[in-house]
Short mmCIF file of C-alpha atoms and ligand atoms in Angstrom, two decimals:
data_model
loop_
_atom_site.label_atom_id
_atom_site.label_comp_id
_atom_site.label_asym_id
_atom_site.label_seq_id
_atom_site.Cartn_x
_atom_site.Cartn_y
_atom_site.Cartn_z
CA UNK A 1 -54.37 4.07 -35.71
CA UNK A 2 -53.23 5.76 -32.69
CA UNK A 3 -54.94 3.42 -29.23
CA UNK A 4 -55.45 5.42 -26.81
CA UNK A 5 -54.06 4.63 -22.87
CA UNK A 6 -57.02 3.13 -21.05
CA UNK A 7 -57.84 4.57 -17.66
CA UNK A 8 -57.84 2.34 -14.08
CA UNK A 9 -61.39 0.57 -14.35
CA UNK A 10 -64.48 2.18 -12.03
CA UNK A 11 -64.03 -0.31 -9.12
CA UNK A 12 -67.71 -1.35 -9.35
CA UNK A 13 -67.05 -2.89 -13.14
CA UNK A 14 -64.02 -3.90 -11.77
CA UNK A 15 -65.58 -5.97 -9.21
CA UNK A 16 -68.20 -7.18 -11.45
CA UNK A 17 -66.24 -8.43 -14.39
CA UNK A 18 -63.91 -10.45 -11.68
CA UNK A 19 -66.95 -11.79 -9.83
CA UNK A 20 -68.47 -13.03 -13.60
CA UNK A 21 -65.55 -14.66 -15.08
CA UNK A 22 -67.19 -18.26 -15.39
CA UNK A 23 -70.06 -16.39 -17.02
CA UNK A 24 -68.22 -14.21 -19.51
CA UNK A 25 -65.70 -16.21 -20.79
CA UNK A 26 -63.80 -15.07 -22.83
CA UNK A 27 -65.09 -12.01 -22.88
CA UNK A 28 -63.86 -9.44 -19.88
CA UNK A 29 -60.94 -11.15 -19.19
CA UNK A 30 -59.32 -8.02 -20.45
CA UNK A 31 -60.80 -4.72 -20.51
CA UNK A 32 -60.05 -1.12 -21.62
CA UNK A 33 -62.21 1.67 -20.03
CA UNK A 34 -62.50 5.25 -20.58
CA UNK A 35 -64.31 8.46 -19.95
CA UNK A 36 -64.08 9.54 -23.39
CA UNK A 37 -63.15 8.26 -27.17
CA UNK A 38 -64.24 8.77 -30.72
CA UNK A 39 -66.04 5.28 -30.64
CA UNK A 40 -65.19 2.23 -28.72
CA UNK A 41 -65.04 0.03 -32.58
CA UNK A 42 -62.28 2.33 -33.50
CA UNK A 43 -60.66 1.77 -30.40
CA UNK A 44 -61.20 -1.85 -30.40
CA UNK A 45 -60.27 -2.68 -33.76
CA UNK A 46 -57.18 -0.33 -33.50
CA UNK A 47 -56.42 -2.76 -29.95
CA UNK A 48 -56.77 -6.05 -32.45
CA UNK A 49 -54.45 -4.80 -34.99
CA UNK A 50 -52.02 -4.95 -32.55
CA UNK A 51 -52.42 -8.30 -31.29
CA UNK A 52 -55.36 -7.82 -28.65
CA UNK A 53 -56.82 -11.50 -28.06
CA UNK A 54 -60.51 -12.57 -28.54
CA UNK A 55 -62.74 -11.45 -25.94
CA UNK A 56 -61.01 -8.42 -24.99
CA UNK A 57 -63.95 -5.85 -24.16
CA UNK A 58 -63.76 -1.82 -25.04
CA UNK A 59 -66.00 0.44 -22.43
CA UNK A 60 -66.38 4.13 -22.69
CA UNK A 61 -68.87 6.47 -20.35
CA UNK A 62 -69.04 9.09 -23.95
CA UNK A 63 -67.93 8.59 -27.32
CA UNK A 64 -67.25 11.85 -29.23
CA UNK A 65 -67.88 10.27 -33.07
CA UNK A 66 -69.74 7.03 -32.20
CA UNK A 67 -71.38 5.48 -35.15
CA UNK A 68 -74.20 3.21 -36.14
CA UNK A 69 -75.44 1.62 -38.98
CA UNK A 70 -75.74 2.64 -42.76
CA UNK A 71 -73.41 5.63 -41.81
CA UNK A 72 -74.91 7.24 -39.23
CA UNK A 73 -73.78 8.91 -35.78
CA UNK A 74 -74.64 7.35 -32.66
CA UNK A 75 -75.00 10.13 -30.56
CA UNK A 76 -73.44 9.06 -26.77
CA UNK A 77 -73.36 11.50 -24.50
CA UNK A 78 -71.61 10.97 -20.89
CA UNK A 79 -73.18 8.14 -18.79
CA UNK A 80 -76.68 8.48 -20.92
CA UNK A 81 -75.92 5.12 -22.63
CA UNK A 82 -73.77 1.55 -22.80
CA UNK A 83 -70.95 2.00 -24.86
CA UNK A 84 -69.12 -1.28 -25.65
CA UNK A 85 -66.75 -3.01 -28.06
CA UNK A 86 -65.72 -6.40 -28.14
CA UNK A 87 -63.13 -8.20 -30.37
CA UNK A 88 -64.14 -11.57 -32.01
CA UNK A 89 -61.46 -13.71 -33.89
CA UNK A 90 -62.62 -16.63 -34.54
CA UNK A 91 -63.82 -16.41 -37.74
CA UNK A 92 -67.61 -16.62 -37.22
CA UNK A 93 -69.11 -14.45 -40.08
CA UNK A 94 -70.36 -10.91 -39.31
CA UNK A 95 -73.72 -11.71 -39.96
CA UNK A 96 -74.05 -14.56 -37.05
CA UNK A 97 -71.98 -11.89 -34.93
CA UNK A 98 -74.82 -9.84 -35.79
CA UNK A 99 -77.87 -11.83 -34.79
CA UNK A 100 -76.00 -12.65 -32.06
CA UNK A 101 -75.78 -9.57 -30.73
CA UNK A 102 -78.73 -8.53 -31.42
CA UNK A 103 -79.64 -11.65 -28.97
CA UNK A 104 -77.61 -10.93 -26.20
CA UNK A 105 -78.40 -7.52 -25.96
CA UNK A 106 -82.40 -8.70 -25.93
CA UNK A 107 -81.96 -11.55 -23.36
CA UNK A 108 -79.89 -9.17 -21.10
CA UNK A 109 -82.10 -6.26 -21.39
CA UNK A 110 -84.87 -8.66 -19.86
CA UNK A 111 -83.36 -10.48 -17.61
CA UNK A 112 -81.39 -7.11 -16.05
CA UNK A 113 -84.83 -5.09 -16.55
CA UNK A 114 -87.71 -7.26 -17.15
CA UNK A 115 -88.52 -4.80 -19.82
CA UNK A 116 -89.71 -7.08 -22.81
CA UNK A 117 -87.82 -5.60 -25.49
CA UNK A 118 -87.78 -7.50 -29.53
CA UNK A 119 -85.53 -7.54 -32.31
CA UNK A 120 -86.41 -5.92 -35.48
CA UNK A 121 -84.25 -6.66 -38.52
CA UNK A 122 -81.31 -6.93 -38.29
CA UNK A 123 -80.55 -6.06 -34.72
CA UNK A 124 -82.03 -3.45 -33.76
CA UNK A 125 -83.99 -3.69 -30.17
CA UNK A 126 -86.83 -1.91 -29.88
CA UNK A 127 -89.57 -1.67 -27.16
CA UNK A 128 -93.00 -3.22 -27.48
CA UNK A 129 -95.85 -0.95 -27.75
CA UNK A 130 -99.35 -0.88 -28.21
CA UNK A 131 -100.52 0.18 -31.83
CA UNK A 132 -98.78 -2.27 -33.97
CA UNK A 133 -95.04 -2.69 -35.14
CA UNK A 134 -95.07 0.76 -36.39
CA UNK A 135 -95.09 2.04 -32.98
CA UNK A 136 -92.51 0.37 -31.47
CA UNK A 137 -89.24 2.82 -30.56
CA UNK A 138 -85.75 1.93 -30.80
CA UNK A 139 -84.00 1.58 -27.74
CA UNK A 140 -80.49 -0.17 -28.42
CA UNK A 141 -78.28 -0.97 -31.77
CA UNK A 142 -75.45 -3.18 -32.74
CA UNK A 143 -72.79 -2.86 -35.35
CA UNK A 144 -70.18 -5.47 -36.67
CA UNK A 145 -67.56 -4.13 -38.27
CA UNK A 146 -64.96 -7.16 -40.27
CA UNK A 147 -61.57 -6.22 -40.63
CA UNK A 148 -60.52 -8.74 -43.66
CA UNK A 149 -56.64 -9.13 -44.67
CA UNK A 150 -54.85 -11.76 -47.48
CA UNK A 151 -55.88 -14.71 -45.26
CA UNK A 152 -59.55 -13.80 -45.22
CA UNK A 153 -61.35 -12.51 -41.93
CA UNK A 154 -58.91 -11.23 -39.33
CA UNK A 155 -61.79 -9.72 -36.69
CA UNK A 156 -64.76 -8.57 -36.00
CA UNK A 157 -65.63 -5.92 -33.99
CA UNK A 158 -69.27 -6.05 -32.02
CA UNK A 159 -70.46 -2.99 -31.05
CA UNK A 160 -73.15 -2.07 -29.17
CA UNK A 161 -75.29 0.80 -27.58
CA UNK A 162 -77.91 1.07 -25.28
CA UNK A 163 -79.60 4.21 -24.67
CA UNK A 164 -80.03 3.92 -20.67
CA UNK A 165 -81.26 7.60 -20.15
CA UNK A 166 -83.14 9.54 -22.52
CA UNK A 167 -80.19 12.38 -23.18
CA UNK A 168 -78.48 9.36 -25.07
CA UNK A 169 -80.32 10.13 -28.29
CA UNK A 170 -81.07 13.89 -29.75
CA UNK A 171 -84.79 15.51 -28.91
CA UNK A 172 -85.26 15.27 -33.19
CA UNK A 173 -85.43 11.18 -32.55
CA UNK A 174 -87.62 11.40 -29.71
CA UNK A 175 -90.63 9.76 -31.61
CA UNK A 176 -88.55 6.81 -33.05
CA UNK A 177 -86.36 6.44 -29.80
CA UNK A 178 -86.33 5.65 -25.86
CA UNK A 179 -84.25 4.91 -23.10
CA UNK A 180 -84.20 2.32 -20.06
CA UNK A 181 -85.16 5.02 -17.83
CA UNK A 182 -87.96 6.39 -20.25
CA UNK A 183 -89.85 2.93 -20.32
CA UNK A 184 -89.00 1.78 -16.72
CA UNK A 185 -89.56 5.08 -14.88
CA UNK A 186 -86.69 4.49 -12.57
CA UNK A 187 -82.75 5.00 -13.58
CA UNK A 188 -80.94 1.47 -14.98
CA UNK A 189 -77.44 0.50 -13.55
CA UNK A 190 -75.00 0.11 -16.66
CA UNK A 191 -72.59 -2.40 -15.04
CA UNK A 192 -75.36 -5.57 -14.35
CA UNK A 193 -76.52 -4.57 -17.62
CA UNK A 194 -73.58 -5.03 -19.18
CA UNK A 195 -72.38 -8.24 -17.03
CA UNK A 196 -75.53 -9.52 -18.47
CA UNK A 197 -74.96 -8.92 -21.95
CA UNK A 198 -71.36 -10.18 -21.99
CA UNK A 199 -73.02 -13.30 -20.61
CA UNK A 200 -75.39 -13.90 -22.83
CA UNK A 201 -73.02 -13.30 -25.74
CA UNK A 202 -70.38 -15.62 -23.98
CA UNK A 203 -72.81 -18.28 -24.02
CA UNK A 204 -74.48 -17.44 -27.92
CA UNK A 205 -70.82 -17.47 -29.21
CA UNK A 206 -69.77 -20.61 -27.61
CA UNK A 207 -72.75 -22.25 -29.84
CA UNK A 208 -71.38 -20.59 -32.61
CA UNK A 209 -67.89 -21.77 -32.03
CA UNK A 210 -69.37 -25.09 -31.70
CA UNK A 211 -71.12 -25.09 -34.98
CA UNK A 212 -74.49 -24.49 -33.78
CA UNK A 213 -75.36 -21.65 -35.29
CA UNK A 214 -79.33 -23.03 -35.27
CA UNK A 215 -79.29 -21.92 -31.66
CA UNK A 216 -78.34 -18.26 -32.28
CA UNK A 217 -81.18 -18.29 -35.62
CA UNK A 218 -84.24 -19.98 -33.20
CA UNK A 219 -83.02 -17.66 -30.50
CA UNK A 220 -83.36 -14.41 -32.88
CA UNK A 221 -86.58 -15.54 -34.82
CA UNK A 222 -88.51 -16.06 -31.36
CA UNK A 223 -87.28 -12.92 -29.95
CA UNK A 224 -88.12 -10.68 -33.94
CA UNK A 225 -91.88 -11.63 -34.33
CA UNK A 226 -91.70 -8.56 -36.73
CA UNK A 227 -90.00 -10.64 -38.80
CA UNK A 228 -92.97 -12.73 -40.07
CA UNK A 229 -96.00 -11.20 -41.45
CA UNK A 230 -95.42 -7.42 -41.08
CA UNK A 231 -96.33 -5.13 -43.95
CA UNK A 232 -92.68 -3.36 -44.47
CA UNK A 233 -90.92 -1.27 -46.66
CA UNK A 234 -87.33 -2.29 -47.21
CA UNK A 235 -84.51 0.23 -48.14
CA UNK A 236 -81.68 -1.57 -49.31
CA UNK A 237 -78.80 0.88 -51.71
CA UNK A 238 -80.63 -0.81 -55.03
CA UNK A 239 -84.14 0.40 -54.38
CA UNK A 240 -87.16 -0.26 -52.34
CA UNK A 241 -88.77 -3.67 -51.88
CA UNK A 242 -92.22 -3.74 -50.40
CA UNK A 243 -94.33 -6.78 -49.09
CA UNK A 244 -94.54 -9.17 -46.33
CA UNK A 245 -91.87 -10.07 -43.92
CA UNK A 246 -91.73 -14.23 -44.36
CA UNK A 247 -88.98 -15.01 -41.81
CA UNK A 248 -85.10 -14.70 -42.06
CA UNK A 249 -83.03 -17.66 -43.99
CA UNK A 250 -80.04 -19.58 -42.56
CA UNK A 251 -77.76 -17.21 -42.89
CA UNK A 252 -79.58 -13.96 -41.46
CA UNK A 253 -81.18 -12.39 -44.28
CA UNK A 254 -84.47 -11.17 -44.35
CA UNK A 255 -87.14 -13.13 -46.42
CA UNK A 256 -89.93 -10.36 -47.69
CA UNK A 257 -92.87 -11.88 -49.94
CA UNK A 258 -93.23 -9.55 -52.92
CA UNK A 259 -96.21 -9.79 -55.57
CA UNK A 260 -93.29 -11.24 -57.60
CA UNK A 261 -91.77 -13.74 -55.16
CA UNK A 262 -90.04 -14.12 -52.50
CA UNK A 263 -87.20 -11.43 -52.30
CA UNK A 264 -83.68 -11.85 -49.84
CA UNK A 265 -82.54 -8.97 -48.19
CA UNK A 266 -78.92 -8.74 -46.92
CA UNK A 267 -78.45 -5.37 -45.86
CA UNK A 268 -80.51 -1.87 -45.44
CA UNK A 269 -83.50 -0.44 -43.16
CA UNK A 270 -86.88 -2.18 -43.03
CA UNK A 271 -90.02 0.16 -41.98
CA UNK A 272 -92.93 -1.00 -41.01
CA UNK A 273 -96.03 0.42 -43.30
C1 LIG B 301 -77.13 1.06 -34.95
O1 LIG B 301 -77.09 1.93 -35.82
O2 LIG B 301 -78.19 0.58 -34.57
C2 LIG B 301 -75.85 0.54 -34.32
C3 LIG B 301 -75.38 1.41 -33.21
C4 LIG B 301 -74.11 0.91 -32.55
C5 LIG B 301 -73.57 1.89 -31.53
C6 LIG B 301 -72.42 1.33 -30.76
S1 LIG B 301 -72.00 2.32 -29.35
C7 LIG B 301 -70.55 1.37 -29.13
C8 LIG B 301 -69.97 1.10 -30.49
N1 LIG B 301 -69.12 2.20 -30.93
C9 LIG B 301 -69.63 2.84 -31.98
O3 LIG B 301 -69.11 3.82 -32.55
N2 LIG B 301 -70.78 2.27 -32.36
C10 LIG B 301 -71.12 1.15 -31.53
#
């Protein structure tokens, strides 16, 4: 794949990424920033095939063919969201990269915002409202992509968006989506935001490095309370399971109590019924 010349960093990320450096590590210590790409994973993961080391961090104000989960487009219009890649090579399974993520992106949204934002399965970060699970809109998303050659896992790309203005997502997904600005009533700053989630990230995969990956899981359960007892529906490519959400296991996946048992789900969409 073709990588595309990065442009001369805005010299307020500039600043901020040099003034973080003991917080980021390893992440920011390089960066590639643009105005516009397909999606910063492509870009990213074209940057590691090439050599780029762990840590280095993809930024773009638009993407023109961003993608999320299952498949879909992640619609990322200029300066209406965070766009962000970063390359992991350390050969931490997806799944922890995942949670992790999905953890960072939490911690920073709160600390940068105050906004108490949750996790609902896997990583999705959606806003607390009143009226139940159900009503809670989706406000950020993460997706790991694995690039896997002879010698097993090569990288992982972490990707994530965060709607900051409500032109980041289509009017059609107004019910099931917001934005920062939406919730807070008052425009959000992307750069402390995303100083904030390279932080926390920094710190949740230095844990993971170390082995710890209990941190990252009692992290992710306290900040997903959806993820015990809610009535959900799960769509997973080999049919529906409905029940009970009962927690996630060790190594991510969801735990759903069925009338026939206790059912493990690795990948798909949960809604809450
Ligand atoms: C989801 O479906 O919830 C995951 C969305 C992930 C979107 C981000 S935006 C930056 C990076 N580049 C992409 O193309 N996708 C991810």
């Amino acid at each position: 794949m073709n990588v595309p010349t990065p442009e001369p960093l805005p010299v307020d990320l500039e600043k901020a990424i040099r003034n973080a450096d003991a917080r980021i590590a390893p992440f920011g210590r390089a960066v590639h920033y643009f105005h516009e790409v397909g999606s910063t994973n492509d870009v990213a993961a074209g940057l590691a095939d090439r050599g780029a080391p762990e840590g280095t961090v993809v930024v773009a104000a638009s993407q023109t063919a961003g993608r999320g989960r299952l498949g879909r487009n992640w619609y990322s219009p200029a300066d209406a969201g965070l766009y962000v890649s970063v390359i992991c090579r350390n050969r931490i399974a997806a799944p922890f990269l995942t949670l992790s993520g999905g953890v960072a992106v939490a911690a920073a949204i709160r600390t940068a915002t105050g906004l108490p934002v949750e996790i609902k399965w896997p990583n999705d970060i959606v806003v607390s409202a009143a009226g139940g699970f159900g009503a809670r809109r989706k406000l950020a998303g993460i997706l790991a992509e694995a690039c896997t050659g002879p010698d097993g896992l090569q990288f992982v790309v972490l990707g994530i968006g965060i709607n900051l203005r409500p032109a980041a997502y289509p009017p059609a997904l107004a019910a099931r989506a917001t934005s920062l600005e939406a919730e807070l009533g008052r425009a959000v700053d992307a750069v402390p935001l995303l100083i904030e989630v390279l932080a926390a990230f920094a710190e949740l995969f230095a844990s993971l490095t170390a082995g710890k990956q209990e941190v990252v899981l009692d992290r992710w359960r306290a900040l997903a309370p959806s993820a015990r007892g809610a009535r959900v529906r799960c769509d997973t490519g080999q049919g529906a399971v409905t029940g009970i959400t009962a927690g996630i296991a060790d190594d991510g996946a969801l735990l759903v109590r069925t009338d026939g048992g206790t059912e493990r789900i690795v990948a798909g969409e949960v809604h809450w019924r």
